[in-house]
Coordinates of C-alpha atoms in Angstrom, one line a residue:
M1 CA 9.7 -0.9 17.7
E2 CA 8.9 -3.9 19.8
Q3 CA 7.9 -7.1 18.0
E4 CA 4.9 -9.0 19.4
L5 CA 5.2 -12.8 19.7
F6 CA 2.3 -15.1 18.7
S7 CA 2.1 -18.6 20.2
H8 CA -0.5 -21.1 21.0
P9 CA -2.2 -20.4 24.4
S10 CA -1.1 -23.8 25.7
L11 CA 2.5 -22.7 25.3
L12 CA 2.1 -19.5 27.2
A13 CA 2.4 -18.7 30.8
K14 CA -0.8 -17.9 32.8
S15 CA 0.2 -14.3 33.0
Q16 CA 0.3 -14.0 29.2
I17 CA -3.1 -15.6 28.5
G18 CA -4.9 -12.4 29.6
A19 CA -2.8 -10.4 27.0
I20 CA -4.0 -12.8 24.3
D21 CA -7.6 -12.4 25.4
K22 CA -7.2 -8.6 25.4
R23 CA -5.8 -8.7 21.9
T24 CA -8.6 -10.8 20.7
F25 CA -11.2 -8.4 22.2
K26 CA -9.4 -5.5 20.6
E27 CA -9.5 -7.2 17.1
Q28 CA -13.2 -7.9 17.5
F29 CA -13.8 -4.3 18.5
I30 CA -11.9 -2.8 15.5
R31 CA -13.5 -5.3 13.1
G32 CA -16.9 -4.4 14.4
A33 CA -16.1 -0.7 14.1
Y34 CA -15.1 -1.1 10.5
S35 CA -17.9 -3.5 9.5
R36 CA -21.0 -2.2 11.4
L37 CA -20.7 1.5 11.5
E38 CA -21.3 3.7 8.5
Y39 CA -18.1 5.1 7.0
E40 CA -18.2 8.4 5.3
P41 CA -15.7 11.1 4.1
I42 CA -15.1 13.4 7.1
F43 CA -12.6 15.5 5.2
E44 CA -11.9 16.1 1.5
V45 CA -9.2 17.9 -0.4
N46 CA -9.5 18.8 -4.1
V47 CA -6.5 17.7 -6.3
S48 CA -5.6 18.7 -9.8
A49 CA -4.3 15.2 -10.9
T50 CA -4.8 11.6 -10.1
V51 CA -3.2 10.5 -6.8
N52 CA -0.9 7.5 -7.3
Y53 CA 0.4 6.9 -3.8
I54 CA 0.0 8.2 -0.2
D55 CA 2.6 7.7 2.6
V56 CA 2.3 8.7 6.2
D57 CA 5.5 9.5 8.1
P58 CA 6.5 7.4 11.2
S59 CA 5.4 10.2 13.6
V60 CA 1.9 10.3 12.0
K61 CA 2.2 14.1 11.6
F62 CA 2.7 14.4 7.9
S63 CA 1.4 12.7 4.8
L64 CA 3.2 12.5 1.4
V65 CA 1.0 12.5 -1.8
S66 CA 2.2 11.6 -5.3
D67 CA 0.2 12.4 -8.4
C68 CA 0.3 11.9 -12.2
D69 CA 1.6 15.4 -12.9
G70 CA 4.8 14.7 -11.0
N71 CA 3.9 16.8 -7.9
I72 CA 5.0 15.9 -4.4
S73 CA 2.5 17.4 -1.9
I74 CA 3.2 17.4 1.8
Y75 CA 0.2 17.7 4.1
E76 CA 0.2 18.2 7.8
I77 CA -2.1 16.0 9.8
E78 CA -3.6 18.5 12.2
E79 CA -6.0 16.2 14.0
E80 CA -5.4 12.5 13.7
S81 CA -8.8 11.5 15.0
C82 CA -10.6 13.9 12.6
G83 CA -8.3 13.5 9.7
R84 CA -7.9 17.2 9.0
L85 CA -5.2 17.9 6.4
R86 CA -3.4 21.1 5.7
L87 CA -1.2 21.6 2.6
I88 CA 2.3 22.7 3.5
E89 CA 4.2 22.5 0.3
K90 CA 3.8 21.3 -3.3
R91 CA 6.8 20.8 -5.6
Q92 CA 7.5 19.3 -9.0
F93 CA 11.1 18.1 -9.4
V94 CA 10.6 16.1 -12.6
P95 CA 7.7 16.8 -15.1
L96 CA 6.8 13.2 -15.4
T97 CA 4.3 10.9 -13.6
L98 CA 5.3 10.3 -10.0
N99 CA 4.7 6.6 -9.4
K100 CA 5.6 6.7 -5.7
S101 CA 7.1 8.9 -3.0
Q102 CA 8.2 7.6 0.4
W103 CA 9.4 9.0 3.7
F104 CA 12.8 8.0 5.2
P105 CA 12.0 5.1 7.4
A106 CA 13.5 6.5 10.6
D107 CA 12.1 10.1 10.5
N108 CA 10.7 12.7 8.1
G109 CA 14.0 14.4 7.3
L110 CA 14.3 12.8 3.8
L111 CA 12.0 11.5 1.1
Q112 CA 12.6 9.6 -2.1
A113 CA 10.5 9.9 -5.3
T114 CA 10.2 7.3 -8.1
Y115 CA 9.7 8.6 -11.7
P116 CA 9.5 6.5 -14.9
N117 CA 13.2 7.0 -15.6
K118 CA 14.9 8.1 -12.3
V119 CA 14.8 8.1 -8.5
V120 CA 15.5 11.3 -6.6
V121 CA 16.3 11.9 -2.9
V122 CA 15.0 15.2 -1.4
D123 CA 15.8 17.0 1.8
T124 CA 12.4 17.9 3.4
N125 CA 13.8 20.8 5.4
T126 CA 15.0 22.7 2.4
L127 CA 13.0 20.8 -0.3
K128 CA 16.2 20.6 -2.4
L129 CA 17.4 17.6 -4.4
L130 CA 20.2 15.8 -2.7
D131 CA 20.7 13.1 -5.3
A132 CA 19.2 12.0 -8.6
Y133 CA 19.7 8.5 -10.0
D134 CA 19.1 8.2 -13.7
F135 CA 18.6 4.7 -15.1
G136 CA 18.9 5.6 -18.8
L137 CA 16.8 3.6 -21.2
K138 CA 15.5 1.3 -18.4
K139 CA 12.0 2.1 -17.2
V140 CA 11.6 2.4 -13.4
Y141 CA 8.4 0.8 -12.1
N142 CA 8.6 0.6 -8.4
S143 CA 11.0 1.2 -5.4
D144 CA 11.1 0.5 -1.7
W145 CA 13.1 1.8 1.1
N146 CA 14.7 -0.7 3.5
K147 CA 13.2 0.0 6.9
L148 CA 15.8 -2.0 8.8
N149 CA 18.8 -0.7 6.7
P150 CA 17.7 2.8 5.6
N151 CA 20.9 3.2 3.4
L152 CA 19.4 0.9 0.8
I153 CA 16.6 1.5 -1.7
A154 CA 15.6 -1.3 -4.1
V155 CA 14.3 -0.3 -7.5
G156 CA 12.4 -2.6 -9.9
T157 CA 13.1 -1.8 -13.6
S158 CA 12.5 -3.1 -17.0
G159 CA 14.9 -5.8 -18.4
S160 CA 14.2 -8.2 -15.5
S161 CA 16.5 -6.3 -13.1
I162 CA 16.5 -4.9 -9.6
R163 CA 18.9 -2.1 -8.9
F164 CA 20.1 -1.0 -5.5
I165 CA 20.7 2.6 -4.4
D166 CA 23.1 3.2 -1.5
I167 CA 22.3 6.8 -0.4
R168 CA 25.3 6.9 1.9
S169 CA 27.8 6.4 -0.9
G170 CA 25.6 7.5 -3.9
C171 CA 26.3 4.2 -5.7
C172 CA 23.6 2.4 -7.8
L173 CA 25.7 -0.1 -9.7
Q174 CA 24.7 -3.3 -7.9
Q175 CA 21.8 -5.2 -9.4
I176 CA 20.0 -8.5 -9.4
T177 CA 18.6 -10.2 -12.5
V178 CA 15.2 -11.9 -12.1
E179 CA 14.6 -14.9 -14.3
S180 CA 11.5 -15.1 -16.4
L181 CA 9.9 -18.5 -15.6
L182 CA 7.6 -18.3 -18.6
G183 CA 10.3 -17.3 -21.0
A184 CA 8.7 -14.0 -21.9
S185 CA 10.6 -11.8 -24.1
S186 CA 9.2 -8.7 -22.4
H187 CA 9.8 -9.3 -18.7
N188 CA 9.9 -6.6 -16.0
V189 CA 10.1 -6.3 -12.3
S190 CA 6.9 -4.6 -11.4
R191 CA 7.1 -4.5 -7.6
V192 CA 9.7 -4.8 -4.9
C193 CA 9.4 -5.0 -1.2
W194 CA 11.9 -5.5 1.7
S195 CA 11.2 -8.0 4.4
P196 CA 10.1 -6.2 7.6
V197 CA 12.0 -8.7 9.8
D198 CA 15.2 -9.3 7.7
D199 CA 17.2 -6.5 6.2
E200 CA 18.9 -8.9 3.7
C201 CA 15.7 -10.5 2.3
L202 CA 14.0 -8.9 -0.7
F203 CA 10.7 -9.8 -2.4
A204 CA 10.1 -9.0 -6.1
G205 CA 7.0 -9.4 -8.2
D206 CA 7.3 -9.6 -12.0
S207 CA 5.1 -9.0 -15.0
S208 CA 4.3 -12.7 -15.3
G209 CA 2.6 -12.9 -11.9
F210 CA 5.4 -14.6 -9.9
I211 CA 6.9 -13.6 -6.6
H212 CA 10.7 -14.1 -6.1
I213 CA 12.6 -14.1 -2.8
F214 CA 16.2 -13.0 -2.8
D215 CA 19.0 -13.0 -0.3
I216 CA 20.9 -9.9 -1.4
R217 CA 24.2 -11.5 -0.1
K218 CA 23.7 -14.3 -2.7
P219 CA 21.9 -12.6 -5.5
R220 CA 22.7 -15.0 -8.4
K221 CA 19.7 -17.2 -7.7
S222 CA 16.5 -16.6 -5.9
L223 CA 15.6 -18.5 -2.7
Q224 CA 12.2 -19.2 -4.1
S225 CA 10.0 -18.3 -7.1
I226 CA 6.3 -19.0 -6.7
G227 CA 3.0 -18.2 -8.4
S228 CA -0.6 -19.0 -8.2
D229 CA -2.7 -20.6 -10.9
N230 CA -5.4 -17.9 -10.9
T231 CA -2.9 -15.1 -11.3
T232 CA -0.5 -16.5 -14.0
C233 CA 0.4 -13.9 -16.6
E234 CA -1.2 -11.2 -14.3
P235 CA 1.5 -8.8 -13.2
V236 CA 2.1 -8.2 -9.6
V237 CA 0.9 -4.7 -8.7
N238 CA 1.2 -4.7 -4.9
L239 CA 3.2 -6.4 -2.2
S240 CA 2.1 -5.8 1.4
F241 CA 2.9 -7.5 4.7
T242 CA 0.4 -8.0 7.5
C243 CA 0.9 -6.4 10.9
D244 CA 2.3 -9.6 12.4
N245 CA 4.9 -9.9 9.5
M246 CA 3.8 -13.5 9.0
N247 CA 1.7 -13.1 5.8
L248 CA 2.3 -11.4 2.5
I249 CA -0.6 -9.9 0.5
T250 CA -0.2 -9.7 -3.3
A251 CA -2.4 -8.0 -5.8
H252 CA -2.3 -9.0 -9.5
G253 CA -3.5 -7.5 -12.8
I254 CA -5.9 -4.9 -13.8
Q255 CA -8.5 -6.1 -11.4
S256 CA -6.0 -6.4 -8.5
V257 CA -6.8 -10.0 -7.7
L258 CA -5.7 -10.7 -4.1
N259 CA -3.7 -13.6 -2.8
Q260 CA -2.4 -14.3 0.7
W261 CA 0.9 -16.1 1.4
T262 CA 2.2 -17.4 4.6
F263 CA 5.9 -16.5 5.1
K264 CA 8.1 -18.6 7.3
N265 CA 11.9 -19.4 7.1
R266 CA 12.2 -17.3 3.9
T267 CA 9.6 -19.5 2.2
L268 CA 6.1 -18.6 0.9
V269 CA 3.1 -21.0 1.1
N270 CA -0.2 -20.1 -0.5
S271 CA -2.8 -19.6 2.3
N272 CA -5.7 -20.5 -0.1
I273 CA -7.8 -17.6 1.1
N274 CA -10.1 -16.2 -1.6
Y275 CA -10.9 -12.5 -1.6
P276 CA -13.9 -12.2 -3.8
F277 CA -13.9 -9.3 -6.3
P278 CA -17.0 -7.1 -6.4
Y279 CA -17.2 -6.9 -10.2
C280 CA -15.6 -8.1 -13.4
R281 CA -15.5 -5.7 -16.3
V282 CA -12.3 -6.8 -18.1
N283 CA -12.5 -9.2 -21.1
K284 CA -10.0 -12.0 -20.6
K285 CA -9.2 -12.0 -24.3
K286 CA -8.1 -8.4 -24.0
S287 CA -6.0 -8.9 -20.9
A288 CA -2.9 -9.7 -22.9
A289 CA -3.2 -6.4 -24.8
A290 CA -3.7 -4.5 -21.6
A291 CA -0.6 -6.0 -20.1
I292 CA 1.7 -3.7 -22.1
S293 CA 1.3 -1.0 -19.5
S294 CA 0.8 -3.5 -16.6
A295 CA 3.9 -2.4 -14.7
F296 CA 2.4 1.1 -14.4
L297 CA -0.8 -0.2 -12.8
K298 CA -1.4 1.3 -9.4
C299 CA -2.7 -0.4 -6.3
Q300 CA -1.9 0.5 -2.7
L301 CA -3.5 -1.7 -0.1
Y302 CA -4.0 -1.0 3.6
V303 CA -3.7 -3.9 6.0
T304 CA -4.7 -3.8 9.7
E305 CA -4.6 -6.6 12.3
S306 CA -7.8 -8.1 11.1
L307 CA -8.9 -6.2 8.0
L308 CA -7.8 -5.5 4.4
F309 CA -8.8 -2.4 2.4
K310 CA -8.5 -2.3 -1.3
P311 CA -9.2 0.6 -3.7
I312 CA -11.7 0.2 -6.5
C313 CA -10.3 1.9 -9.7
D314 CA -13.6 1.7 -11.6
G315 CA -15.9 4.4 -10.4
T316 CA -18.9 3.1 -12.3
F317 CA -19.2 0.3 -9.7
G318 CA -20.5 2.7 -7.1
G319 CA -17.8 2.7 -4.5
E320 CA -14.2 3.6 -3.7
L321 CA -12.9 1.0 -1.2
C322 CA -13.6 -2.7 -0.4
C323 CA -13.2 -4.0 3.1
Y324 CA -12.3 -7.6 3.6
D325 CA -11.8 -9.9 6.6
L326 CA -8.1 -10.6 6.5
K327 CA -8.4 -14.1 8.0
N328 CA -11.2 -15.7 5.9
G329 CA -11.5 -13.4 2.9
E330 CA -15.1 -12.3 3.5
R331 CA -16.0 -9.1 1.9
L332 CA -17.6 -7.0 4.7
R333 CA -18.7 -3.9 2.9
T334 CA -18.0 -1.3 0.2
L335 CA -17.2 2.2 1.2
S336 CA -18.8 4.9 -1.0
P337 CA -19.0 8.7 -0.7
T338 CA -22.3 10.1 0.7
T339 CA -22.9 12.0 -2.6
W340 CA -21.7 9.5 -5.1
N341 CA -20.6 10.6 -8.5
P342 CA -18.8 8.4 -11.0
D343 CA -16.5 11.2 -12.1
N344 CA -15.4 11.8 -8.5
C345 CA -14.8 8.1 -7.8
M346 CA -12.7 7.2 -10.9
N347 CA -9.1 6.1 -10.6
V348 CA -8.9 5.3 -6.9
H349 CA -5.4 3.7 -6.7
C350 CA -4.3 4.1 -3.1
V351 CA -5.6 3.8 0.5
T352 CA -3.7 4.0 3.8
G353 CA -4.4 4.8 7.4
F354 CA -3.2 7.2 10.1
H355 CA -2.8 4.5 12.8
R356 CA -3.2 0.8 12.9
D357 CA -5.4 1.0 16.0
Y358 CA -7.6 3.9 15.0
P359 CA -10.2 3.5 12.3
V360 CA -9.3 6.5 10.1
L361 CA -8.5 5.9 6.4
I362 CA -7.2 8.2 3.6
S363 CA -7.7 7.4 -0.1
G364 CA -6.7 9.2 -3.3
S365 CA -8.6 9.4 -6.6
R366 CA -8.7 11.5 -9.7
R367 CA -10.4 14.5 -8.1
F368 CA -10.1 14.1 -4.3
I369 CA -8.1 13.0 -1.3
R370 CA -10.6 11.7 1.1
V371 CA -10.3 10.9 4.8
W372 CA -12.8 8.3 6.0
G373 CA -14.1 8.2 9.5
L374 CA -16.9 6.7 11.6
G375 CA -19.9 8.8 10.7
G376 CA -22.3 6.5 12.6
K377 CA -20.8 7.6 16.0
K378 CA -21.2 11.3 15.0
D379 CA -24.8 10.8 14.0
D380 CA -25.6 8.9 17.3
D381 CA -24.1 11.8 19.3
Q382 CA -26.2 14.3 17.4
K383 CA -29.4 12.3 17.9
A384 CA -28.6 12.0 21.6
N385 CA -28.0 15.7 22.0
Q386 CA -31.2 16.5 20.1
Y387 CA -33.1 14.1 22.3
H388 CA -31.9 15.8 25.5
E389 CA -32.6 19.3 24.0
D390 CA -36.2 18.3 23.2
D391 CA -36.6 16.7 26.6
W392 CA -35.5 19.9 28.4
G393 CA -37.4 22.1 25.9

């Protein structure tokens, strides 16, 4: 995939300035499409268990859904613009909560699934287990497939360790120990994420709210360990890069407090962008007690070139997704189903999209998988057709 370069207009040739202007217009159009038009569910699928994670394959033809019953569901995306999904296969390989399942970065021939005690690799053509990596007494919290080096899978576990799976050799003995900066006796690696531009750079978020950067060639000491004052002791529940690979978005704690970090030369700097949270229902005095299951908190963000979408896990608030301006943190709107019901909006943990340039979203909750599209355009077309029919009638 070609990487786009971003430079100041004064440093660009005249022939490149038009491309920058075109890109700016495109960002404004997409931002306006998300913020002004009414979003509504254009397709819904009933599910039997809470959806934990959704992954779309590189060809944008299939989606992979993980749920709390341990089921892996493969849906075919029949129409990308309409978001129509068709269930192809549903399998349960381990009768435990499925925290995450992920497509092989290069194609859809393999997938990996992360359970509380093991990671399995599955052949999607035969839907048979190729390998199963059991971590014994260690709890497995998160994993990430290296997109630049697809042979490696990083796994965040209890006991302050990161394990590496080499699917080519079947070895999972290599590990990195993450230091607890607060000296906590119970310290876990809650999230891991590979750098999208460097196959030897790994990011790890721990249960104390700190982000650690490692060079896997020199794993004895982290390159940097950094945290924010407003998220200390709040575990990291998400690590996501922006489209330009220059910023890292982190989510912390039960309320998924968001921070943005600028990444340059393997160093993170706080961008000091505040993403306001729509509500606050958690007592700070009880936050420590709630942290015992903090590493199992689910939060999957979706980041476009100019917008950030975050799921709302509390259905009593009246919505499912929050839409933010990525650059200044402004909360643009809250997406809610047309017929809102608190029972149907509970436990929304994940949101993703079919394509970065096309405004179609997909979210998973306790009862539904919802595909969100631009309902305003559809209504305008219906009104225009009705107008012309009345005019000719």
